[in-house]
Tab-separated table of C-alpha atoms in Angstrom:
chain	number	residue	atom	x	y	z
A	1204	MET	CA	11.382	-25.899	-9.146
A	1205	LEU	CA	9.840	-22.279	-9.330
A	1206	LEU	CA	12.296	-19.702	-11.220
A	1207	TRP	CA	12.710	-16.188	-10.238
A	1208	PHE	CA	12.795	-14.801	-13.726
A	1209	ALA	CA	9.884	-16.432	-14.980
A	1210	PHE	CA	7.910	-14.905	-18.088
A	1211	HIS	CA	5.389	-12.181	-17.249
A	1212	PRO	CA	2.381	-11.550	-19.444
A	1213	GLY	CA	1.779	-8.079	-17.865
A	1214	GLY	CA	-1.581	-6.416	-17.401
A	1215	VAL	CA	-3.800	-4.479	-15.350
A	1216	LEU	CA	-5.198	-5.506	-11.967
A	1217	ALA	CA	-8.964	-6.370	-12.431
A	1218	GLU	CA	-11.101	-4.191	-9.867
A	1219	GLY	CA	-13.361	-5.964	-7.630
A	1220	MET	CA	-11.036	-9.255	-7.230
A	1221	PRO	CA	-11.742	-10.144	-3.662
A	1222	ALA	CA	-9.248	-9.495	-0.889
A	1223	ASN	CA	-10.049	-12.868	0.276
A	1224	SER	CA	-10.141	-14.762	-2.870
A	1225	HIS	CA	-8.158	-18.043	-2.823
A	1226	GLN	CA	-8.100	-17.887	1.182
A	1227	ALA	CA	-9.003	-20.110	3.628
A	1228	ASN	CA	-12.228	-19.090	6.188
A	1229	ASN	CA	-10.854	-20.227	9.093
A	1230	GLU	CA	-10.115	-16.793	10.958
A	1231	THR	CA	-9.099	-18.240	14.607
A	1232	GLY	CA	-5.422	-18.622	15.826
A	1233	GLN	CA	-3.128	-16.840	17.983
A	1234	PHE	CA	-0.282	-14.551	17.321
A	1235	ARG	CA	1.966	-12.584	19.829
A	1236	ALA	CA	3.766	-9.391	18.174
A	1237	ASN	CA	7.247	-8.888	19.395
A	1238	PRO	CA	7.510	-5.429	20.877
A	1239	ALA	CA	11.433	-5.593	20.373
A	1240	GLY	CA	10.871	-4.897	16.934
A	1241	ASN	CA	12.054	-1.570	15.061
A	1242	ASN	CA	8.921	0.227	15.937
A	1243	GLN	CA	11.139	3.222	17.272
A	1244	GLN	CA	11.993	4.163	13.795
A	1245	GLN	CA	8.271	3.870	12.829
A	1246	GLU	CA	6.969	5.648	15.684
A	1247	LYS	CA	8.206	8.531	14.314
A	1248	ASN	CA	5.479	10.310	12.438
A	1249	GLY	CA	7.616	11.787	9.804
A	1250	HIS	CA	7.801	10.858	6.130
A	1251	ILE	CA	11.343	11.251	5.594
A	1252	SER	CA	12.892	7.769	6.702
A	1253	PRO	CA	16.720	7.390	6.692
A	1254	LEU	CA	18.024	6.740	3.222
A	1255	PRO	CA	20.141	3.628	3.036
A	1256	ASN	CA	23.196	3.707	0.604
A	1257	THR	CA	22.921	4.141	-2.980
A	1258	THR	CA	21.444	0.747	-4.015
A	1259	PRO	CA	18.181	0.484	-5.733
A	1260	LEU	CA	15.233	0.622	-3.392
A	1261	VAL	CA	12.058	-1.317	-3.709
A	1262	GLY	CA	9.050	-1.081	-1.398
A	1263	ILE	CA	6.247	-3.407	-1.248
A	1264	ILE	CA	2.861	-2.716	-0.193
A	1265	VAL	CA	0.682	-5.817	1.252
A	1266	ASP	CA	-2.815	-4.287	0.493
A	1267	ASP	CA	-6.678	-5.150	1.287
A	1268	LEU	CA	-5.771	-6.272	4.861
A	1269	GLY	CA	-8.635	-6.438	7.660
A	1270	HIS	CA	-11.005	-8.938	6.641
A	1271	LEU	CA	-9.153	-12.165	7.314
A	1272	ARG	CA	-7.426	-12.301	10.672
A	1273	MET	CA	-5.236	-15.358	9.822
A	1274	ALA	CA	-4.019	-14.131	6.212
A	1275	GLY	CA	-3.226	-10.828	8.048
A	1276	LEU	CA	-1.097	-12.302	11.095
A	1277	ARG	CA	0.770	-14.406	8.187
A	1278	ALA	CA	1.389	-11.319	6.167
A	1279	LEU	CA	2.868	-9.491	9.236
A	1280	ARG	CA	4.879	-12.540	9.904
A	1281	LEU	CA	6.832	-11.611	6.748
A	1282	PRO	CA	10.442	-10.817	6.770
A	1283	GLY	CA	11.616	-7.105	5.818
A	1284	ASP	CA	10.549	-3.695	5.442
A	1285	LEU	CA	7.105	-4.278	3.800
A	1286	SER	CA	4.361	-1.674	4.373
A	1287	PHE	CA	0.871	-2.921	5.179
A	1288	SER	CA	-2.471	-1.356	3.769
A	1289	PHE	CA	-5.504	-1.726	5.574
A	1290	LEU	CA	-9.225	-1.629	4.970
A	1291	PRO	CA	-10.247	0.726	7.978
A	1292	ASN	CA	-13.714	-0.494	8.419
A	1293	ALA	CA	-12.925	-4.290	7.642
A	1294	PRO	CA	-13.419	-6.526	10.855
A	1295	TYR	CA	-9.854	-7.045	11.717
A	1296	ALA	CA	-8.360	-3.623	10.632
A	1297	ARG	CA	-7.561	-2.444	13.815
A	1298	GLU	CA	-6.656	-5.404	15.815
A	1299	LEU	CA	-4.209	-6.402	12.683
A	1300	ALA	CA	-2.931	-2.494	12.440
A	1301	GLU	CA	-2.012	-2.591	16.178
A	1302	VAL	CA	-0.062	-5.858	15.655
A	1303	ALA	CA	2.025	-3.941	12.652
A	1304	ARG	CA	2.698	-1.134	14.566
A	1305	GLU	CA	3.800	-3.029	17.717
A	1306	LEU	CA	6.288	-4.730	14.947
A	1307	GLY	CA	7.252	-1.588	13.590
A	1308	LYS	CA	5.960	-1.806	10.317
A	1309	GLU	CA	4.944	1.064	8.102
A	1310	ILE	CA	0.950	1.296	7.914
A	1311	LEU	CA	-1.259	3.050	5.328
A	1312	LEU	CA	-5.172	3.298	5.180
A	1313	HIS	CA	-6.791	1.962	2.177
A	1314	ILE	CA	-10.088	3.598	1.400
A	1315	PRO	CA	-12.618	1.938	-0.920
A	1316	MET	CA	-13.398	4.218	-3.673
A	1317	GLU	CA	-16.087	3.979	-6.708
A	1318	SER	CA	-15.043	1.688	-9.421
A	1319	ARG	CA	-16.570	1.377	-12.949
A	1320	GLY	CA	-17.790	-1.897	-12.530
A	1321	GLY	CA	-20.288	-0.993	-9.509
A	1322	HIS	CA	-18.267	-3.114	-7.126
A	1323	ASN	CA	-19.520	-3.268	-3.633
A	1324	LEU	CA	-17.235	-0.942	-1.402
A	1325	GLY	CA	-18.568	-1.663	1.959
A	1326	PRO	CA	-18.448	0.773	4.887
A	1327	GLY	CA	-16.324	3.980	4.640
A	1328	GLY	CA	-16.559	3.518	0.608
A	1329	LEU	CA	-16.470	7.003	-1.266
A	1330	THR	CA	-18.758	7.454	-4.443
A	1331	LYS	CA	-19.389	10.405	-6.864
A	1332	GLU	CA	-22.606	10.633	-5.245
A	1333	MET	CA	-21.246	12.154	-2.327
A	1334	THR	CA	-21.319	15.901	-1.473
A	1335	ARG	CA	-18.193	17.609	-0.295
A	1336	ALA	CA	-19.344	17.355	3.592
A	1337	GLU	CA	-20.119	13.659	3.209
A	1338	LEU	CA	-16.830	12.665	1.460
A	1339	THR	CA	-15.030	14.727	4.157
A	1340	GLU	CA	-16.851	13.011	7.091
A	1341	SER	CA	-16.224	9.429	5.695
A	1342	VAL	CA	-12.373	10.003	5.137
A	1343	CYS	CA	-11.878	11.859	8.667
A	1344	ALA	CA	-13.691	8.819	10.096
A	1345	SER	CA	-11.582	6.673	8.672
A	1346	ILE	CA	-8.218	8.188	9.231
A	1347	LYS	CA	-9.400	8.092	13.253
A	1348	THR	CA	-9.888	4.247	13.219
A	1349	ILE	CA	-6.034	4.061	12.762
A	1350	PRO	CA	-4.676	7.304	13.879
A	1351	TYR	CA	-0.965	6.218	13.547
A	1352	ALA	CA	-1.247	5.532	9.726
A	1353	ARG	CA	1.422	7.012	7.545
A	1354	GLY	CA	-0.370	7.351	4.370
A	1355	LEU	CA	-3.340	6.562	2.383
A	1356	SER	CA	-4.274	4.797	-0.675
A	1357	ASN	CA	-6.934	4.090	-3.066
A	1358	HIS	CA	-9.051	0.752	-3.054
A	1359	MET	CA	-10.416	0.063	-6.344
A	1360	GLY	CA	-11.578	3.652	-7.617
A	1361	SER	CA	-11.240	3.721	-11.256
A	1362	LEU	CA	-14.303	5.985	-11.306
A	1363	LEU	CA	-13.669	8.102	-8.389
A	1364	THR	CA	-9.920	8.646	-9.088
A	1365	SER	CA	-10.684	9.915	-12.654
A	1366	ARG	CA	-12.787	12.778	-11.085
A	1367	LYS	CA	-11.016	15.955	-10.285
A	1368	ARG	CA	-13.858	17.234	-7.714
A	1369	PRO	CA	-13.930	14.388	-5.523
A	1370	MET	CA	-10.179	13.909	-5.679
A	1371	ARG	CA	-9.755	17.601	-4.753
A	1372	TRP	CA	-12.054	16.843	-1.846
A	1373	LEU	CA	-10.190	13.878	-0.604
A	1374	MET	CA	-6.678	15.797	-0.538
A	1375	GLU	CA	-8.463	18.585	1.522
A	1376	ALA	CA	-9.850	16.003	3.949
A	1377	MET	CA	-6.360	14.318	4.381
A	1378	LEU	CA	-4.622	17.807	5.292
A	1379	ALA	CA	-7.606	18.614	7.292
A	1380	CYS	CA	-7.781	15.186	9.441
A	1381	GLY	CA	-4.262	13.895	9.052
A	1382	PRO	CA	-1.514	14.398	11.741
A	1383	LYS	CA	-1.028	17.978	13.139
A	1384	ASN	CA	2.418	17.790	13.752
A	1385	GLY	CA	3.829	19.156	10.566
A	1386	ASN	CA	4.260	15.474	9.062
A	1387	GLY	CA	0.559	14.770	7.266
A	1388	LEU	CA	-0.257	11.916	5.112
A	1389	TYR	CA	1.212	10.439	2.324
A	1390	PHE	CA	-0.765	9.318	-0.707
A	1391	VAL	CA	-0.249	6.254	-2.703
A	1392	ASP	CA	-1.728	6.142	-6.080
A	1393	THR	CA	-2.666	2.616	-6.888
A	1394	GLN	CA	-3.392	3.424	-10.486
A	1395	THR	CA	-6.514	1.247	-11.237
A	1396	THR	CA	-7.205	3.189	-14.099
A	1397	GLY	CA	-5.141	4.961	-16.873
A	1398	ALA	CA	-7.342	8.214	-16.394
A	1399	THR	CA	-6.579	8.522	-12.575
A	1400	VAL	CA	-5.997	12.150	-11.710
A	1401	ALA	CA	-5.501	11.306	-8.123
A	1402	ALA	CA	-1.577	11.701	-7.788
A	1403	ALA	CA	-1.439	14.780	-9.734
A	1404	THR	CA	-3.936	16.396	-7.540
A	1405	ALA	CA	-2.249	15.511	-4.492
A	1406	ARG	CA	0.592	17.020	-5.715
A	1407	GLU	CA	-1.311	20.166	-6.479
A	1408	TYR	CA	-2.075	20.158	-2.734
A	1409	LYS	CA	1.796	19.421	-1.856
A	1410	ILE	CA	0.960	15.897	-0.623
A	1411	PRO	CA	3.604	13.661	-0.802
A	1412	THR	CA	2.890	11.357	-3.390
A	1413	LEU	CA	3.758	7.808	-4.952
A	1414	GLU	CA	2.287	5.985	-7.924
A	1415	ARG	CA	1.925	2.105	-7.785
A	1416	ASP	CA	4.605	0.538	-10.618
A	1417	ILE	CA	3.795	-3.151	-10.302
A	1418	PHE	CA	0.989	-5.224	-9.211
A	1419	LEU	CA	2.784	-8.442	-8.083
A	1420	ASP	CA	-0.364	-10.608	-8.139
A	1421	HIS	CA	-2.591	-9.587	-10.786
A	1422	LYS	CA	-2.729	-13.362	-11.163
A	1423	PRO	CA	-2.472	-15.260	-7.834
A	1424	ASP	CA	-0.287	-17.730	-9.673
A	1425	PRO	CA	3.286	-18.681	-8.487
A	1426	ASP	CA	4.808	-18.096	-11.863
A	1427	ALA	CA	3.010	-14.732	-12.391
A	1428	ILE	CA	4.008	-13.345	-8.970
A	1429	LEU	CA	7.622	-14.536	-9.648
A	1430	ALA	CA	7.362	-12.694	-12.886
A	1431	GLY	CA	5.939	-9.433	-11.467
A	1432	PHE	CA	9.178	-9.560	-8.947
A	1433	ARG	CA	11.500	-9.712	-11.697
A	1434	GLN	CA	9.666	-6.740	-13.111
A	1435	LEU	CA	9.924	-4.888	-9.960
A	1436	VAL	CA	13.705	-5.625	-9.486
A	1437	GLN	CA	14.498	-4.513	-13.187
A	1438	LYS	CA	12.414	-1.351	-12.766
A	1439	ALA	CA	14.168	-0.361	-9.616
A	1440	LYS	CA	17.616	-1.281	-11.336
A	1441	LYS	CA	16.689	0.801	-14.326
A	1442	ARG	CA	15.180	4.067	-12.330
A	1443	GLY	CA	16.537	3.812	-8.792
A	1444	THR	CA	13.433	2.758	-7.183
A	1445	ALA	CA	10.299	0.639	-7.918
A	1446	LEU	CA	7.103	0.142	-5.758
A	1447	GLY	CA	5.069	-2.759	-6.016
A	1448	ILE	CA	1.589	-3.832	-4.466
A	1449	ALA	CA	0.687	-7.179	-3.464
A	1450	HIS	CA	-2.182	-9.028	-1.951
A	1451	PRO	CA	-2.631	-11.275	1.082
A	1452	TYR	CA	-3.426	-14.370	-1.273
A	1453	PRO	CA	-1.771	-17.755	0.290
A	1454	GLU	CA	0.250	-18.186	-3.213
A	1455	THR	CA	1.538	-14.442	-2.805
A	1456	LEU	CA	2.774	-14.855	1.171
A	1457	THR	CA	4.324	-18.043	0.183
A	1458	ILE	CA	6.305	-16.605	-2.759
A	1459	LEU	CA	7.222	-13.491	-0.545
A	1460	LYS	CA	8.470	-15.405	2.174
A	1461	ARG	CA	10.714	-17.310	-0.336
A	1462	VAL	CA	11.678	-14.412	-2.088
A	1463	LEU	CA	12.052	-11.119	0.439
A	1464	PRO	CA	15.439	-12.637	1.576
A	1465	GLN	CA	16.700	-12.620	-1.886
A	1466	LEU	CA	16.468	-9.284	-2.583
A	1467	GLU	CA	19.631	-7.933	-1.543
A	1468	ASP	CA	21.523	-10.768	-3.203
A	1469	ARG	CA	19.378	-9.508	-6.429
A	1470	GLY	CA	21.176	-5.870	-5.796
A	1471	VAL	CA	17.937	-4.091	-4.384
A	1472	THR	CA	17.180	-3.072	-1.099
A	1473	LEU	CA	13.689	-3.240	0.519
A	1474	VAL	CA	12.312	-0.116	2.375
A	1475	PRO	CA	8.861	1.417	3.570
A	1476	VAL	CA	7.290	3.444	1.537
A	1477	SER	CA	7.970	6.652	3.165
A	1478	THR	CA	11.998	6.093	2.408
A	1479	LEU	CA	11.035	5.178	-1.059
A	1480	LEU	CA	9.225	8.467	-1.519
A	1481	ALA	CA	12.291	10.353	-0.083
A	1482	LYS	CA	14.370	8.810	-2.497
A	1483	ARG	CA	12.212	9.600	-4.986
A	1484	THR	CA	11.513	13.254	-3.773
A	1485	GLN	CA	15.572	13.581	-3.242
A	1486	GLY	CA	15.998	12.422	-7.005
A	1487	ARG	CA	13.401	15.011	-8.333
A	1488	LYS	CA	15.412	17.839	-6.184
A	1489	GLN	CA	18.520	16.961	-7.739
A	1490	SER	CA	17.196	17.035	-11.041
A	1491	ASP	CA	15.543	20.460	-10.969
């Protein structure tokens, strides 16, 4: 029997861990979205979602979606207010993002960025060699692929997110090409390096910003994933909010399906990233 409060060894997510590792190659199958979901709230393009009661809040982003159709569909079937981050130029990104939209899920763009390990970025990747015009064009093209995304996060990026100039260009591109209705994209720094300047740069541009707290599946092992959940819940109870990132590994999806319904019993509430962002923003204003 798997225990919720398993020991967690800690550690930093290794960049370049393929989004499709441990996953089957069978990419056929049917899934019909339920248009009667909670999409009315998510159709509103603003950042500030209604805040629930004063219980600690947890946000969970399922990252790296778009390469494997069946894994993506399985992730979208999970219960609760998860948020989903899509690699904009992956083969199934648009299809899966459309399903997520119909289900009322919160959607992010997951932009590949250059890592210190030199991992393959694929289409739409951002590198330190890019000019300002090239980086801006690439970011804007990615935003157009899924125009109803609420936020943007970095995929890998241990090198690029440590460079101030490309991070400035990224934030300027987000402001230039994001929604023009007064509610632009928010930014999530996945913190693949301790030297990141991404979140700090986003705040300089007044872009709503969050940093990742926990990688739930640094090791795609059931006990390690459960230990990551323990850390996430404890951090939320200590600080009031916590943001976790997971990936569409079979092991992770199995654990998520099992433990997400337990979060309320553990004394925390699962919310979209925008609600978590609103809570943290509210907390900062009250402390000023």
